[in-house]
CSV table of C-alpha atoms in Angstrom, one decimal:
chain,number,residue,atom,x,y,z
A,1,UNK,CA,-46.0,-56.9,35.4
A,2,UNK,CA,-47.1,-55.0,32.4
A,3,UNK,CA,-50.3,-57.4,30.7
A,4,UNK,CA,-51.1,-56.7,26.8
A,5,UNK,CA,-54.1,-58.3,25.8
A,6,UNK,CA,-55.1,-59.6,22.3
A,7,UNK,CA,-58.4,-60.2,20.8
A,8,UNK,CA,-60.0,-62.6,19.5
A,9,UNK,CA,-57.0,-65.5,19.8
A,10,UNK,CA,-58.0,-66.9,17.0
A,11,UNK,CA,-60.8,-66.0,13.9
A,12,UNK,CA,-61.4,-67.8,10.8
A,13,UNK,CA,-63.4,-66.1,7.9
A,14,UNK,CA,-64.5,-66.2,4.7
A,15,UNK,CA,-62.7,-64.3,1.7
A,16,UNK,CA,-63.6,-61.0,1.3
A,17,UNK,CA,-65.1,-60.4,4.3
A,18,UNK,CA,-63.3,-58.0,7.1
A,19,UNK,CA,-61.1,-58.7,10.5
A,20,UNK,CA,-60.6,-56.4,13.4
A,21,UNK,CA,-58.0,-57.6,16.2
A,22,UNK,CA,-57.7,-55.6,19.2
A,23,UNK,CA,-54.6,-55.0,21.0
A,24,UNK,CA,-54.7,-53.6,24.7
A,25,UNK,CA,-52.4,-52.4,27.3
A,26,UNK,CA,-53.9,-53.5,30.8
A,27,UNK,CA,-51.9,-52.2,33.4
A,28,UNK,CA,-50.2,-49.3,31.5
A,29,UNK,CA,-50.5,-46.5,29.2
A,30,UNK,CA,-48.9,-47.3,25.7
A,31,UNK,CA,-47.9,-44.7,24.0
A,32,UNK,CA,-46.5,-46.9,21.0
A,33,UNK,CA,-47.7,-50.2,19.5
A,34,UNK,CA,-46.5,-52.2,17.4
A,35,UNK,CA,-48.0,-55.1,14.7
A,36,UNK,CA,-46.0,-58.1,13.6
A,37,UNK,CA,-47.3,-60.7,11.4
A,38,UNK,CA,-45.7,-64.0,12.0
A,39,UNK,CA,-46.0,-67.5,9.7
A,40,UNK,CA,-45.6,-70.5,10.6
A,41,UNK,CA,-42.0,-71.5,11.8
A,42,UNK,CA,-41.2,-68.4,10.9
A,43,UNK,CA,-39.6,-65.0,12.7
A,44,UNK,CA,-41.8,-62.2,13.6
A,45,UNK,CA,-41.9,-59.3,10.9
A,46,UNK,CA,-43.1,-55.6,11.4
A,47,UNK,CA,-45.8,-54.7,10.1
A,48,UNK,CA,-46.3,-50.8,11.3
A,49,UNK,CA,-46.0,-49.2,14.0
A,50,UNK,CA,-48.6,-47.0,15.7
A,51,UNK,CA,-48.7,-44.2,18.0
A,52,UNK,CA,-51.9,-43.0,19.9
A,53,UNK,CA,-53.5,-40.7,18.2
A,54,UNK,CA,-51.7,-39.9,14.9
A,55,UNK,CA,-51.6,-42.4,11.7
A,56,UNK,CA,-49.5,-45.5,11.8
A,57,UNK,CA,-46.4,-46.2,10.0
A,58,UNK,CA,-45.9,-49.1,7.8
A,59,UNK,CA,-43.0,-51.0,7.1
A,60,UNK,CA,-41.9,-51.2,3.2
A,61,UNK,CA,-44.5,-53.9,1.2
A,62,UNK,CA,-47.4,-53.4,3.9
A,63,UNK,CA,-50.1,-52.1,2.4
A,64,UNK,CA,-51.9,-49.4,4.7
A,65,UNK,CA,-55.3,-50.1,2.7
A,66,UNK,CA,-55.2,-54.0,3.8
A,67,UNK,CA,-54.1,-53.5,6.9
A,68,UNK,CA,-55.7,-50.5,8.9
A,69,UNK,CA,-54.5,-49.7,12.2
A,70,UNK,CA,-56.4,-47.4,14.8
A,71,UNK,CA,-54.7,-46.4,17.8
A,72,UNK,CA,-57.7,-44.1,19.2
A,73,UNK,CA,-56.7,-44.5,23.0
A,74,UNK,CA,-53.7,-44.7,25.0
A,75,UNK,CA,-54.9,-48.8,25.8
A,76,UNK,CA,-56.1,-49.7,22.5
A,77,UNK,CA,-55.1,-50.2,19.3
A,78,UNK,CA,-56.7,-52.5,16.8
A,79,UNK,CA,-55.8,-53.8,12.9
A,80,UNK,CA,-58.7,-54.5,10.5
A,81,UNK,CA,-57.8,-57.1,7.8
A,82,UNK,CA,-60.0,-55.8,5.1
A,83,UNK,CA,-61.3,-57.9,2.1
A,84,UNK,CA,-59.3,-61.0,3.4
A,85,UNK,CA,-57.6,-63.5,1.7
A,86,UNK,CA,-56.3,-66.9,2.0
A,87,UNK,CA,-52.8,-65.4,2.0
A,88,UNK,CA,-53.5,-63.3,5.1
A,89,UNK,CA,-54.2,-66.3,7.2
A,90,UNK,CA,-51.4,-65.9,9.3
A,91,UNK,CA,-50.6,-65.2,13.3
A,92,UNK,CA,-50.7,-61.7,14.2
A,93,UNK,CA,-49.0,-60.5,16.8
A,94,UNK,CA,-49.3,-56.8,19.1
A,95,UNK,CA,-46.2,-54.9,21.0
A,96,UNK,CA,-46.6,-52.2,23.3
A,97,UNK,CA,-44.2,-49.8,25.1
A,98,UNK,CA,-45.2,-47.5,28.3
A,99,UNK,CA,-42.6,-45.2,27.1
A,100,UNK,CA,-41.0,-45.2,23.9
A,101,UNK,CA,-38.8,-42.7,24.5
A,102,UNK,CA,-38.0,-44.0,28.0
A,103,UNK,CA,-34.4,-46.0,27.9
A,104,UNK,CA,-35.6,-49.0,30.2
A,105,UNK,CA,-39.3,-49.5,29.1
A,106,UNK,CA,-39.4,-52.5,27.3
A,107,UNK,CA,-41.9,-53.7,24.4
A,108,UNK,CA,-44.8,-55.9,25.9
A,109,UNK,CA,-46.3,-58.7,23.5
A,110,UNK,CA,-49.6,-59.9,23.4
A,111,UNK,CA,-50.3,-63.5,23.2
A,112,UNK,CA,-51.3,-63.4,19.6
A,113,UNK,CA,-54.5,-63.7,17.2
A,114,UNK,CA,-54.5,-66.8,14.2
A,115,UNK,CA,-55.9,-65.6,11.9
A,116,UNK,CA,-58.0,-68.2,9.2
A,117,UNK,CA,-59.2,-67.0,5.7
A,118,UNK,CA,-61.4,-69.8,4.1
B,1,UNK,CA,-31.7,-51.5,7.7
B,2,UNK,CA,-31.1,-54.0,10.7
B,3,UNK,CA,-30.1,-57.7,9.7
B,4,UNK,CA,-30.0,-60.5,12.5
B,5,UNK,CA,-29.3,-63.4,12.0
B,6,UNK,CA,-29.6,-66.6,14.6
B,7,UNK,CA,-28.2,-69.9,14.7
B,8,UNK,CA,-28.9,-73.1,15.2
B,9,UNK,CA,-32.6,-73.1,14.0
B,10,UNK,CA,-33.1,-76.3,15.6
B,11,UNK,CA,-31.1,-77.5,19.1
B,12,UNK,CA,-32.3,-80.7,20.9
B,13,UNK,CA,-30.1,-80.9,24.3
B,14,UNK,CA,-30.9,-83.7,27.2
B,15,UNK,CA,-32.4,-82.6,30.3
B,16,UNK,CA,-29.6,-81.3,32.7
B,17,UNK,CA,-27.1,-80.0,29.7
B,18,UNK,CA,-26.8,-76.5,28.6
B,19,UNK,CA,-28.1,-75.0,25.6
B,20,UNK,CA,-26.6,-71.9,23.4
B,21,UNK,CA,-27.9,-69.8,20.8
B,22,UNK,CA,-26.1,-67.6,19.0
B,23,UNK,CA,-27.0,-64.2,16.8
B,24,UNK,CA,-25.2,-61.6,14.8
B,25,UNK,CA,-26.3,-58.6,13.9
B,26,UNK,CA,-25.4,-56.3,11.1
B,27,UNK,CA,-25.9,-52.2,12.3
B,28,UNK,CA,-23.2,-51.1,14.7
B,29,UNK,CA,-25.6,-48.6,15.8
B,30,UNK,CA,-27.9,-51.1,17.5
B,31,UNK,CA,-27.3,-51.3,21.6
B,32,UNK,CA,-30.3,-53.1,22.9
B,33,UNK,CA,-30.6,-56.8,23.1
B,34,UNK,CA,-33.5,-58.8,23.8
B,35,UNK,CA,-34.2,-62.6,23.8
B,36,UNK,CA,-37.5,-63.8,23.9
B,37,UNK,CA,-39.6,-67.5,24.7
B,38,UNK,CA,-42.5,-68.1,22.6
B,39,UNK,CA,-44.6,-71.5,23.6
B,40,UNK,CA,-46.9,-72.5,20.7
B,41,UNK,CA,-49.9,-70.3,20.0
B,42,UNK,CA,-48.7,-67.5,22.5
B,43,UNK,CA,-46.5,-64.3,21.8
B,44,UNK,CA,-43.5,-64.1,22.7
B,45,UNK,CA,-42.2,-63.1,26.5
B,46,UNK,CA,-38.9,-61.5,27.3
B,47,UNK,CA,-36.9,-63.8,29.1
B,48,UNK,CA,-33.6,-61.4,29.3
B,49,UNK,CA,-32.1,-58.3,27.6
B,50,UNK,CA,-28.3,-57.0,27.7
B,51,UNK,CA,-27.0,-53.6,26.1
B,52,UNK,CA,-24.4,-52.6,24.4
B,53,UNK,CA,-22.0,-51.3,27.5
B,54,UNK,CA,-22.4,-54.6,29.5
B,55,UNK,CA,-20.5,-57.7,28.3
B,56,UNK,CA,-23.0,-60.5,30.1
B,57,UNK,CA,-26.0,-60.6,32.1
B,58,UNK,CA,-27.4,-63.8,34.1
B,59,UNK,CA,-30.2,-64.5,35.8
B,60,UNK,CA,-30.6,-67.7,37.3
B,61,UNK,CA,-30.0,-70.5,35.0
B,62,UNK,CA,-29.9,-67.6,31.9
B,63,UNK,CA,-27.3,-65.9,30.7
B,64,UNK,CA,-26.3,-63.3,27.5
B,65,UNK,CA,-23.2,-62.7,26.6
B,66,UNK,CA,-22.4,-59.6,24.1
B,67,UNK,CA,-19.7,-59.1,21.5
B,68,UNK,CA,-20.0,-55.3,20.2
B,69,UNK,CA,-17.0,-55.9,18.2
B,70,UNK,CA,-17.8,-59.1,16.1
B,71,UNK,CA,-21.6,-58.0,16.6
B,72,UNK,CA,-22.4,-61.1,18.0
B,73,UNK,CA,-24.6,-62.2,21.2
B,74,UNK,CA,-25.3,-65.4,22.9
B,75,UNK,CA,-28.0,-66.8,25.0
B,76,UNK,CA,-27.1,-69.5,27.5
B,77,UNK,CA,-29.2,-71.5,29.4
B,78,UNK,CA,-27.7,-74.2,32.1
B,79,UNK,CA,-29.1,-77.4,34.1
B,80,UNK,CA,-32.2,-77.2,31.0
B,81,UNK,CA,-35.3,-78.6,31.6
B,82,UNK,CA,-38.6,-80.3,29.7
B,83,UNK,CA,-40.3,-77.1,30.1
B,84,UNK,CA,-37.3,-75.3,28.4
B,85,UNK,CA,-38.7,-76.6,25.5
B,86,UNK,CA,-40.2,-73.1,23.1
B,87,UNK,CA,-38.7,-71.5,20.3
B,88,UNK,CA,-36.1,-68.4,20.9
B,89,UNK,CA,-35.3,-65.6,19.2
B,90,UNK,CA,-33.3,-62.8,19.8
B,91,UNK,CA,-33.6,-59.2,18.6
B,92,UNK,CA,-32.0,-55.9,17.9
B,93,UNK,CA,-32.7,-52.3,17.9
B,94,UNK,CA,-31.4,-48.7,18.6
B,95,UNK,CA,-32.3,-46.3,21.7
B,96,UNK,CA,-34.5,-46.9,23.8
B,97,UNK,CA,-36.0,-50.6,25.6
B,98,UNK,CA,-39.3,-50.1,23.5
B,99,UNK,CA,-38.1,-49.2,20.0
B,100,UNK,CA,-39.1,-51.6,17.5
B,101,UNK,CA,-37.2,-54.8,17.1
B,102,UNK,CA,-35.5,-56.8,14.3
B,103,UNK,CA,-36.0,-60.4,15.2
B,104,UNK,CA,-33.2,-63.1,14.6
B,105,UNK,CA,-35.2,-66.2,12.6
B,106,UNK,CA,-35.9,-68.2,15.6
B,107,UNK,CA,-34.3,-71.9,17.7
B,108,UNK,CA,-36.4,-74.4,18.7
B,109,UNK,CA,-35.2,-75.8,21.8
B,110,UNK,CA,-36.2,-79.0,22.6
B,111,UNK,CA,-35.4,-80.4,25.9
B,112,UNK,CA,-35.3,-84.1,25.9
B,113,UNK,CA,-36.3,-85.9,29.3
């Protein structure tokens, strides 16, 4: 079955300093990713959605200079946490489709990254 | 936008019983249905998925049932066992299987030996 892979599972860093999480499709071609954020014993919210090669879209409150999202191939996409704080300690989450306009192609999640800010 | 909500947020069942969770949801537009397990620390993995012009679905000892008038859909899981035990959630969205997904808040299942 279709494999996403999430990296690191779990970072903690210092305040201030900058995060990169990498998202990748193993076993398919993912035209569309998405990023949820996710705290604890809470839902899953969406945080933008990115297609390869063109800029992401962000949901409403996100803010695009926080969270940057590169989706460079049609395997990887990554989200850099920039000047972190405490408050974005939180469990970040990736989605990918194969096909996002296919009917049956469903989204694929990766196992998630918890994220620390000291 | 897209408003689901899911019910119990909590269910503890004994080993052998079944288990139900149930969601609404609020756009009429919406036809794809998705329920997914997430274990602790891991994302979340599809489990099953209906859409809007089937009524119920099963596989094995899981089962959704859809209501496209009251906008409600269940998840139903029989003979539950210990490893059972994650938390649910169910989701909605328009079009296509891969669209992006309003989640319902989340059950914890917990499957008592």
């Amino acid at each position: 079955g279709a494999v996403v892979s999430q990296h690191p599972s779990w970072v903690i860093c210092k305040s201030g300093t900058s995060v990169k999480i990498e998202c990748r499709s193993l076993d398919f071609q993912a035209t569309t990713m998405f990023w949820y954020r996710q705290f604890p014993k809470q839902s899953l919210m969406l945080m933008a959605t990115s297609n390869e090669g063109s800029k992401a879209t962000y949901e409403q409150g996100v803010e695009k200079d926080k969270f940057l999202i590169n989706h460079a191939s049609l395997t990887l996409s990554t989200l850099t946490v920039t000047s972190a704080h405490p408050e974005d300690s939180s469990f970040y989450i990736c989605s990918a489709t194969e096909d996002r306009s296919s009917y049956n192609s469903p989204l694929h999640f990766g196992n998630g990254t918890r994220l620390t800010v000291t | 936008g897209e408003n689901v909500e899911q019910h119990p947020s909590t269910l503890s069942v004994q080993e052998g019983d079944s288990a139900v969770i149930k969601c609404t949801y609020s756009d009429s537009a919406s036809n794809y249905f998705p329920w997914y397990k997430q274990e602790l620390g891991k994302g979340p993995q599809l489990i099953i998925d209906i859409r809007s012009n089937v009524g119920e679905k099963k596989d094995q000892r899981i089962a959704v049932t859809l209501n496209k008038t009251a906008k409600h859909f269940s998840l139903h899981i029989t003979e539950t066992q210990p490893e059972d035990s994650a938390v649910y959630f169910c989701a909605a969205s328009k079009g296509n299987a891969g669209n992006m997904l309003t989640f319902g808040g989340g059950t914890r299942l917990m499957v008592k030996p």
